[in-house]
Short mmCIF file of C-alpha atoms in Angstrom, two decimals:
data_model
loop_
_atom_site.label_atom_id
_atom_site.label_comp_id
_atom_site.label_asym_id
_atom_site.label_seq_id
_atom_site.Cartn_x
_atom_site.Cartn_y
_atom_site.Cartn_z
CA MET A 1 24.90 33.19 61.65
CA ALA A 2 27.04 32.59 58.87
CA ASP A 3 24.46 31.44 55.99
CA ASP A 4 23.71 33.15 52.79
CA SER A 5 20.25 31.42 52.54
CA LEU A 6 18.68 33.38 55.15
CA ALA A 7 16.39 35.36 52.83
CA THR A 8 14.74 31.71 51.79
CA LEU A 9 13.35 31.27 55.22
CA GLY A 10 9.69 31.43 55.27
CA PRO A 11 6.88 30.71 57.55
CA ASP A 12 6.91 27.06 56.77
CA ALA A 13 10.59 26.70 55.71
CA GLY A 14 11.23 22.97 55.06
CA SER A 15 7.49 22.66 53.92
CA SER A 16 5.34 23.69 51.16
CA GLY A 17 4.56 27.13 52.56
CA PRO A 18 4.53 30.39 51.01
CA PRO A 19 7.78 32.21 49.99
CA PRO A 20 9.26 34.62 52.24
CA ALA A 21 8.81 38.36 52.11
CA GLN A 22 11.43 40.67 51.30
CA HIS A 23 13.70 42.46 53.70
CA THR A 24 12.03 45.71 54.33
CA GLY A 25 15.34 47.44 54.92
CA ALA A 26 16.11 47.18 50.93
CA PRO A 27 14.06 47.62 47.91
CA ALA A 28 12.30 44.46 46.88
CA ARG A 29 13.19 42.57 43.95
CA PRO A 30 10.51 42.71 41.09
CA GLU A 31 11.01 38.99 40.50
CA ALA A 32 10.38 38.12 43.89
CA ALA A 33 6.56 39.77 43.87
CA PRO A 34 3.72 37.67 44.78
CA GLY A 35 2.29 35.27 41.84
CA PRO A 36 -1.54 34.61 41.44
CA HIS A 37 -0.86 31.54 43.50
CA HIS A 38 1.05 32.95 46.23
CA HIS A 39 -0.62 33.07 49.66
CA PRO A 40 0.87 35.70 52.11
CA PRO A 41 0.74 35.22 55.52
CA ALA A 42 -3.22 35.56 56.61
CA PRO A 43 -3.47 33.91 60.13
CA GLY A 44 -6.97 33.63 61.68
CA ARG A 45 -8.09 36.28 64.31
CA ALA A 46 -6.71 34.69 67.34
CA VAL A 47 -3.17 33.98 65.64
CA PRO A 48 -1.88 37.78 65.46
CA ILE A 49 -2.59 37.99 69.40
CA VAL A 50 -0.83 34.75 70.36
CA MET A 51 2.01 35.96 67.94
CA ILE A 52 2.42 39.37 69.65
CA LEU A 53 2.58 37.35 72.99
CA GLY A 54 4.93 34.99 71.70
CA LEU A 55 7.24 37.65 70.19
CA PHE A 56 7.24 39.53 73.45
CA LEU A 57 7.93 36.52 75.78
CA ALA A 58 10.70 35.33 73.40
CA ALA A 59 12.42 38.75 73.42
CA LEU A 60 11.85 38.74 77.15
CA ASN A 61 13.79 35.64 77.56
CA LEU A 62 17.11 36.79 75.34
CA ARG A 63 19.31 38.19 78.26
CA PRO A 64 17.79 37.13 81.68
CA ALA A 65 20.22 34.08 81.33
CA ILE A 66 23.36 36.34 80.92
CA THR A 67 22.34 39.66 83.09
CA SER A 68 20.97 37.67 86.23
CA LEU A 69 24.36 36.20 86.70
CA GLY A 70 26.41 39.21 87.02
CA PRO A 71 24.82 40.38 90.40
CA LEU A 72 25.25 36.90 91.98
CA MET A 73 28.60 36.12 90.42
CA GLU A 74 30.56 36.31 93.71
CA GLU A 75 28.22 33.72 95.27
CA VAL A 76 28.49 31.35 92.27
CA ARG A 77 32.26 31.69 92.07
CA SER A 78 32.14 30.74 96.04
CA GLY A 79 29.48 28.28 95.73
CA LEU A 80 31.26 26.23 92.74
CA GLY A 81 34.73 27.11 93.68
CA MET A 82 35.26 28.89 90.69
CA SER A 83 38.43 31.09 89.86
CA ALA A 84 37.93 34.53 88.30
CA THR A 85 39.69 33.18 85.40
CA VAL A 86 37.03 30.55 84.75
CA ALA A 87 34.47 33.12 85.77
CA GLY A 88 35.97 35.05 82.70
CA LEU A 89 35.39 32.24 80.63
CA LEU A 90 31.97 32.07 81.84
CA THR A 91 31.19 35.63 80.54
CA SER A 92 32.75 34.63 77.02
CA VAL A 93 30.41 31.52 76.68
CA PRO A 94 27.36 33.80 75.32
CA ALA A 95 29.30 34.95 72.35
CA ALA A 96 30.67 31.71 71.62
CA CYS A 97 27.44 30.24 71.52
CA PHE A 98 26.12 33.16 69.54
CA ALA A 99 28.81 32.57 66.81
CA VAL A 100 28.51 28.74 67.02
CA PHE A 101 24.80 28.17 67.39
CA GLY A 102 23.92 31.05 65.44
CA ILE A 103 25.43 29.49 62.19
CA ALA A 104 23.00 26.45 62.78
CA ALA A 105 20.21 28.42 63.14
CA PRO A 106 19.28 28.80 59.24
CA ARG A 107 19.76 25.27 58.45
CA LEU A 108 17.58 24.34 61.28
CA ALA A 109 14.68 26.86 60.34
CA ARG A 110 14.64 25.57 56.66
CA ARG A 111 14.38 22.09 57.89
CA PHE A 112 11.66 22.35 60.78
CA GLY A 113 10.59 26.07 60.10
CA PRO A 114 11.84 29.19 62.07
CA GLY A 115 8.72 28.91 64.38
CA ALA A 116 9.50 25.43 65.45
CA VAL A 117 12.99 26.39 65.99
CA VAL A 118 12.18 29.35 68.15
CA CYS A 119 9.74 27.19 70.06
CA ALA A 120 12.56 24.59 70.82
CA GLY A 121 14.81 27.47 71.67
CA MET A 122 12.69 28.75 74.58
CA ALA A 123 12.50 25.15 75.62
CA ALA A 124 16.30 24.79 75.91
CA ILE A 125 16.81 28.15 77.78
CA ALA A 126 14.19 26.93 80.42
CA ALA A 127 15.94 23.75 80.77
CA GLY A 128 19.22 25.18 80.94
CA ILE A 129 18.58 27.55 83.41
CA VAL A 130 16.56 25.63 85.51
CA VAL A 131 19.65 23.05 85.80
CA ARG A 132 22.66 24.90 85.81
CA PRO A 133 22.75 26.06 89.57
CA TYR A 134 22.33 22.56 90.61
CA THR A 135 25.00 20.70 88.97
CA GLY A 136 27.21 21.02 91.78
CA SER A 137 30.09 21.80 89.66
CA THR A 138 31.70 24.32 87.07
CA ALA A 139 31.84 22.07 84.10
CA GLY A 140 28.02 21.29 84.78
CA PHE A 141 27.30 25.06 85.29
CA LEU A 142 29.13 25.77 82.23
CA ALA A 143 27.35 22.91 80.05
CA ALA A 144 23.92 23.79 81.24
CA THR A 145 24.50 27.61 80.61
CA ALA A 146 25.74 26.75 77.19
CA LEU A 147 22.22 24.90 76.52
CA ALA A 148 20.51 28.07 77.50
CA LEU A 149 22.60 30.00 75.28
CA ALA A 150 21.92 27.93 72.46
CA GLY A 151 18.36 28.54 72.65
CA ILE A 152 18.97 32.28 73.07
CA ALA A 153 21.41 32.20 69.87
CA VAL A 154 19.04 30.43 67.44
CA SER A 155 15.99 32.64 68.82
CA ASN A 156 18.26 35.81 68.68
CA VAL A 157 18.83 35.20 64.64
CA LEU A 158 15.34 33.79 63.71
CA LEU A 159 12.89 36.13 65.55
CA PRO A 160 13.66 39.07 63.27
CA VAL A 161 13.40 36.61 60.11
CA VAL A 162 10.01 35.44 61.76
CA ILE A 163 8.88 39.05 61.69
CA LYS A 164 10.02 40.02 58.40
CA THR A 165 8.47 36.72 56.68
CA TRP A 166 5.44 36.37 58.47
CA TYR A 167 4.20 39.75 58.88
CA PRO A 168 5.94 42.08 56.38
CA GLU A 169 3.41 44.92 56.80
CA ARG A 170 3.95 44.96 60.47
CA VAL A 171 7.81 45.19 60.56
CA GLY A 172 8.18 48.55 62.30
CA PRO A 173 5.83 47.93 65.23
CA LEU A 174 6.68 44.43 65.80
CA THR A 175 10.53 45.05 65.69
CA GLY A 176 9.89 47.74 68.08
CA LEU A 177 8.10 45.44 70.46
CA TYR A 178 11.02 42.84 70.30
CA SER A 179 13.66 45.50 70.75
CA MET A 180 11.93 46.81 73.86
CA ALA A 181 11.10 43.47 75.29
CA LEU A 182 14.93 42.19 74.70
CA ALA A 183 16.16 45.47 76.60
CA LEU A 184 13.49 45.02 79.48
CA GLY A 185 13.95 41.38 80.00
CA SER A 186 17.75 42.58 80.43
CA ALA A 187 16.95 45.21 82.95
CA ILE A 188 14.46 43.29 85.11
CA ALA A 189 16.81 40.12 85.63
CA ALA A 190 19.57 42.49 86.50
CA ALA A 191 17.49 44.51 88.96
CA LEU A 192 15.47 41.72 90.55
CA THR A 193 17.85 38.74 90.66
CA VAL A 194 19.39 39.71 94.14
CA PRO A 195 15.80 40.57 95.74
CA VAL A 196 14.30 37.63 94.52
CA THR A 197 17.42 35.70 96.04
CA THR A 198 16.83 37.29 99.38
CA VAL A 199 12.98 36.13 99.29
CA LEU A 200 14.02 32.64 98.51
CA SER A 201 15.71 32.30 101.53
CA GLY A 202 19.12 33.73 100.12
CA SER A 203 19.95 30.77 97.90
CA TRP A 204 21.78 31.98 94.80
CA GLN A 205 20.65 28.67 93.15
CA ALA A 206 17.12 29.39 93.48
CA GLY A 207 17.51 32.87 92.41
CA LEU A 208 19.13 31.70 88.90
CA ALA A 209 16.90 29.01 88.40
CA VAL A 210 13.57 31.36 88.81
CA TRP A 211 13.94 32.92 85.57
CA ALA A 212 13.15 29.65 83.75
CA LEU A 213 9.71 30.21 84.75
CA ILE A 214 9.40 33.13 82.07
CA ALA A 215 11.26 30.79 79.52
CA ALA A 216 8.59 28.05 80.11
CA LEU A 217 5.83 30.27 79.71
CA ALA A 218 7.10 31.53 76.29
CA VAL A 219 6.79 27.82 74.93
CA LEU A 220 3.21 27.73 75.09
CA PRO A 221 2.22 30.40 72.51
CA TRP A 222 5.01 29.17 70.02
CA LEU A 223 3.30 26.09 70.24
CA THR A 224 -0.02 27.64 69.28
CA VAL A 225 1.90 29.67 66.55
CA VAL A 226 3.41 26.44 65.26
CA ARG A 227 0.25 24.53 65.21
CA GLY A 228 -1.75 27.46 63.35
CA ARG A 229 1.01 28.05 60.67
CA LYS A 230 1.06 24.16 59.73
CA ALA A 231 -2.82 24.31 59.00
CA GLU A 232 -2.38 27.51 57.04
CA ARG A 233 0.14 26.31 54.33
CA GLY A 234 -0.40 27.54 51.02
CA THR A 235 0.79 26.72 47.48
CA ALA A 236 4.35 28.22 46.73
CA THR A 237 5.35 30.10 43.32
CA ALA A 238 8.52 29.03 41.79
CA GLU A 239 11.37 30.72 43.67
CA PRO A 240 13.20 33.44 41.77
CA ALA A 241 16.84 32.75 40.35
CA ALA A 242 19.25 33.25 42.99
CA PRO A 243 21.59 36.41 42.70
CA PRO A 244 25.29 35.96 42.05
CA ALA A 245 27.08 34.51 45.25
CA LEU A 246 28.67 37.95 46.66
CA ARG A 247 32.35 37.27 48.69
CA VAL A 248 31.25 39.51 51.27
CA ALA A 249 34.75 39.11 52.91
CA THR A 250 36.35 40.99 50.18
CA SER A 251 34.28 44.11 51.13
CA PRO A 252 36.12 46.51 53.30
CA THR A 253 32.84 48.03 54.66
CA ALA A 254 31.76 44.40 55.55
CA TRP A 255 35.17 44.14 57.71
CA ALA A 256 34.50 47.38 59.18
CA LEU A 257 31.13 46.44 60.28
CA ALA A 258 32.08 42.97 61.44
CA VAL A 259 34.94 44.45 63.90
CA TYR A 260 32.40 47.14 65.01
CA PHE A 261 29.97 44.84 65.90
CA GLY A 262 32.73 42.73 67.67
CA LEU A 263 33.97 45.33 69.63
CA GLN A 264 30.55 46.59 70.88
CA ALA A 265 29.75 43.25 72.03
CA THR A 266 32.84 42.72 73.79
CA ALA A 267 32.14 45.89 75.79
CA ALA A 268 28.18 44.73 76.30
CA TYR A 269 29.56 41.21 77.54
CA VAL A 270 31.85 42.77 79.96
CA THR A 271 29.12 45.17 81.28
CA MET A 272 26.70 42.44 81.73
CA GLY A 273 29.26 40.10 83.20
CA TRP A 274 31.34 42.35 85.50
CA MET A 275 29.63 45.76 86.09
CA ALA A 276 27.88 44.72 89.21
CA GLN A 277 31.11 43.10 90.45
CA ILE A 278 32.73 46.44 90.07
CA PHE A 279 30.35 48.35 92.07
CA ARG A 280 30.41 45.52 94.81
CA ASP A 281 34.01 45.79 94.97
CA ALA A 282 33.76 49.37 95.43
CA GLY A 283 31.60 48.93 98.54
CA VAL A 284 28.52 49.26 96.82
CA PRO A 285 25.71 46.55 98.29
CA ALA A 286 24.79 43.76 96.01
CA GLY A 287 21.20 44.68 95.56
CA THR A 288 22.41 48.30 94.49
CA ALA A 289 24.75 46.83 92.28
CA GLY A 290 21.99 44.66 90.44
CA VAL A 291 19.90 47.83 90.17
CA LEU A 292 22.93 49.90 88.91
CA LEU A 293 23.25 47.31 86.07
CA ALA A 294 19.56 47.05 85.46
CA PHE A 295 19.71 50.75 85.14
CA THR A 296 22.41 50.42 82.34
CA MET A 297 20.24 47.91 80.29
CA ALA A 298 16.93 50.25 80.62
CA ILE A 299 18.72 53.21 79.01
CA GLY A 300 18.47 51.00 75.94
CA VAL A 301 14.79 50.75 76.19
CA PRO A 302 13.91 54.25 74.73
CA LEU A 303 17.40 54.67 72.90
CA SER A 304 16.56 51.55 70.88
CA PHE A 305 13.59 53.50 69.10
CA VAL A 306 15.28 56.80 68.73
CA LEU A 307 18.54 55.77 67.63
CA PRO A 308 17.92 53.70 64.74
CA ARG A 309 15.55 56.31 63.03
CA VAL A 310 18.23 59.19 63.43
CA ALA A 311 21.00 56.83 62.07
CA ALA A 312 18.41 56.05 59.18
CA ARG A 313 18.11 59.94 58.41
CA MET A 314 22.00 60.42 58.00
CA ARG A 315 23.94 59.57 55.22
CA ASN A 316 27.12 58.96 57.46
CA GLN A 317 26.52 57.31 60.76
CA GLY A 318 30.19 57.84 61.75
CA LEU A 319 29.51 60.76 64.11
CA LEU A 320 26.95 58.64 66.16
CA ALA A 321 29.74 55.92 66.41
CA ALA A 322 32.11 58.49 67.84
CA GLY A 323 29.78 59.80 69.99
CA LEU A 324 28.75 56.71 71.48
CA GLY A 325 32.45 55.76 72.07
CA LEU A 326 32.99 58.96 73.95
CA CYS A 327 30.40 58.15 76.39
CA GLY A 328 31.93 54.78 76.79
CA LEU A 329 35.35 56.24 77.46
CA ALA A 330 33.98 58.73 79.97
CA ALA A 331 32.19 55.74 81.50
CA TYR A 332 35.51 53.64 81.93
CA ALA A 333 37.27 56.61 83.25
CA GLY A 334 34.53 57.53 86.08
CA LEU A 335 34.86 53.57 86.86
CA TRP A 336 38.44 53.93 87.32
CA LEU A 337 38.51 57.21 89.61
CA ALA A 338 35.30 57.27 91.71
CA PRO A 339 33.12 54.01 90.92
CA ALA A 340 30.89 54.44 94.08
CA GLY A 341 30.79 58.23 94.18
CA GLY A 342 29.63 58.72 90.43
CA ALA A 343 27.86 55.22 90.15
CA TRP A 344 24.65 56.86 88.58
CA ALA A 345 26.33 58.78 86.40
CA TRP A 346 28.62 56.13 84.88
CA THR A 347 25.89 53.68 84.40
CA LEU A 348 24.07 56.48 82.48
CA LEU A 349 27.14 56.73 80.40
CA MET A 350 27.61 52.90 79.65
CA GLY A 351 23.94 52.65 78.65
CA ILE A 352 24.45 55.12 76.22
CA SER A 353 27.68 53.64 75.01
CA ASN A 354 26.06 49.99 74.76
CA CYS A 355 23.21 51.44 72.13
CA ALA A 356 26.16 50.69 69.59
CA PHE A 357 24.21 47.58 69.46
CA PRO A 358 21.26 49.03 67.47
CA LEU A 359 23.27 51.38 65.59
CA ALA A 360 25.43 48.29 64.26
CA LEU A 361 22.23 46.80 63.17
CA THR A 362 20.83 49.67 61.45
CA MET A 363 24.14 50.38 59.60
CA ILE A 364 24.25 46.68 58.40
CA GLY A 365 20.62 47.20 56.98
CA MET A 366 21.80 50.59 55.13
CA ARG A 367 25.18 49.18 53.80
CA ALA A 368 23.66 46.53 51.22
CA ARG A 369 21.37 47.64 48.11
CA SER A 370 19.03 44.44 48.15
CA ALA A 371 17.43 42.06 50.65
CA ASP A 372 19.84 39.05 49.87
CA GLY A 373 22.74 41.57 50.42
CA VAL A 374 21.59 42.75 53.56
CA VAL A 375 20.97 38.94 54.82
CA ARG A 376 24.68 38.16 53.57
CA LEU A 377 26.12 41.28 55.30
CA SER A 378 24.36 40.63 58.40
CA ALA A 379 25.43 37.10 58.64
CA PHE A 380 29.11 38.03 57.97
CA ALA A 381 28.92 40.97 60.56
CA GLN A 382 27.50 38.86 63.26
CA SER A 383 29.41 35.63 63.08
CA VAL A 384 32.89 37.31 62.75
CA GLY A 385 31.95 39.99 65.16
CA TYR A 386 30.86 37.41 68.06
CA LEU A 387 34.08 35.67 67.16
CA ILE A 388 36.18 38.73 67.64
CA SER A 389 34.32 39.38 70.85
CA LEU A 390 35.58 36.17 72.58
CA PRO A 391 38.67 36.98 74.40
CA GLY A 392 37.53 40.28 75.73
CA PRO A 393 35.51 38.97 78.75
CA PHE A 394 38.36 36.45 79.54
CA LEU A 395 41.16 38.96 79.26
CA VAL A 396 39.19 41.20 81.58
CA ALA A 397 38.56 38.31 84.28
CA THR A 398 42.54 37.19 83.96
CA LEU A 399 43.77 40.74 84.38
CA TYR A 400 41.24 41.16 87.60
CA GLN A 401 42.56 38.12 89.00
CA HIS A 402 46.32 38.91 88.51
CA SER A 403 46.52 42.55 89.28
CA GLY A 404 43.76 42.32 92.30
CA GLY A 405 41.78 45.38 91.06
CA TRP A 406 39.90 46.77 87.96
CA GLY A 407 42.57 49.42 86.89
CA LEU A 408 44.10 47.29 84.24
CA PRO A 409 40.90 45.71 83.14
CA LEU A 410 39.25 48.92 82.81
CA ALA A 411 42.31 50.40 80.88
CA LEU A 412 41.94 47.56 78.37
CA MET A 413 38.28 48.37 77.68
CA ALA A 414 39.07 51.89 77.29
CA GLY A 415 41.66 50.99 74.77
CA LEU A 416 39.49 48.82 72.89
CA MET A 417 36.82 52.06 72.74
CA VAL A 418 39.35 53.69 70.51
CA PRO A 419 39.53 51.24 67.66
CA GLN A 420 35.80 50.78 67.90
CA MET A 421 35.21 54.35 67.37
CA ALA A 422 37.42 54.34 64.44
CA VAL A 423 35.92 51.34 62.51
CA GLY A 424 32.37 52.87 63.68
CA MET A 425 33.39 55.90 61.58
CA LEU A 426 34.60 53.57 58.56
CA ALA A 427 31.29 51.68 58.78
CA GLY A 428 29.28 54.72 58.93
CA ARG A 429 30.45 56.06 55.45
CA ASP A 430 27.96 55.85 52.67
CA ARG A 431 28.94 52.86 51.04
CA ARG A 432 27.36 49.66 49.57
CA MET A 433 28.74 46.09 49.88
CA GLU A 434 27.65 45.11 46.78
CA ASP A 435 29.73 47.70 45.20
CA GLU A 436 32.84 46.49 46.82
CA ALA A 437 32.37 42.75 46.85
CA ARG A 438 33.74 40.46 44.37
CA VAL A 439 31.64 37.64 42.77
CA ARG A 440 32.27 34.27 43.74
CA HIS A 441 32.79 32.12 40.52
#
């Protein structure tokens, strides 16, 4: 999401709706205070309930298209005649789509409104998931997957914006709901895909397509939200003068955050795409491998609440980044030495290590002084980070295919954990991006 104007997105972006609330992670600007004609979000009694349901269902759909694929990767490859290298490309598609379509999300939201874009994103997820298993070709499968991931990408970017602009007084609870639902969706899809496939006569196509039902269900509350918002437009006050355009790319802290975000995303997508296959190759039954992957995802449910709060109380988050990295190193070592014998221990350690994602988001919020600075830093770190993560899953698949085992891929991931820890310690220093970045003239 490389756009400096995310902070301008309001409930009815592109229309005459109220101006946005300030990012709660930074001090509010005095000039942005509501004026006498400002109408903050004040939906009717029924709308908050619909919004809560919409947020929960939307967040629930941000990962099943990815995590449902891992447990059935072997069947998908066999059914489509897909090589391991192409499968590795498939596991790189999420990061590519997040980088490409995430850039478009702010512009789409300014034109159509963030709620309408999220609603369209849910529809795209449903369409992509239901179509891809039945395309009959690798190219069609990739194209339909990209459609679903495009919907995930724009929703991934805009859901936090919706929370912070429409309900600034409820950012904590709604963000907690969002984080919990995202991790829950990841875990449920990973755990239930194989059992659901068995119930559906063993058809991997049906086992993948069934997750479109949740996405289709998520469209309904967002239609209600969009209609309700259009009926509640207020009179906007004059927009405050835009702050100087900082060149975020000139900040060393911004680059450290971007690289940290990219390396943790690499580890996360390799985990979601290949961990189940690692266990299956070690003799673990497919259903158990899916449950192990689900356990890894489920670790993030409680830790996504605890870790950001702990990090926010620390001036330097470098030690947390190092600790998570050490858990990752231990997990990769265990997967290499005894993947089946210590499976539950390695999944626990990997789940803890993958909590580098909420830590990265927390550090982004702490490394800028203003709301606009947080938005620009987040845009830079996430867009550059996802681009950095692109080669990782593909390299893992290539090494797996050409070496015939998991030794080299696991060595690669363990090696990447070392620079992740290093840049995490740099990003965790008590610095502010505005103090380092130069102003664009």
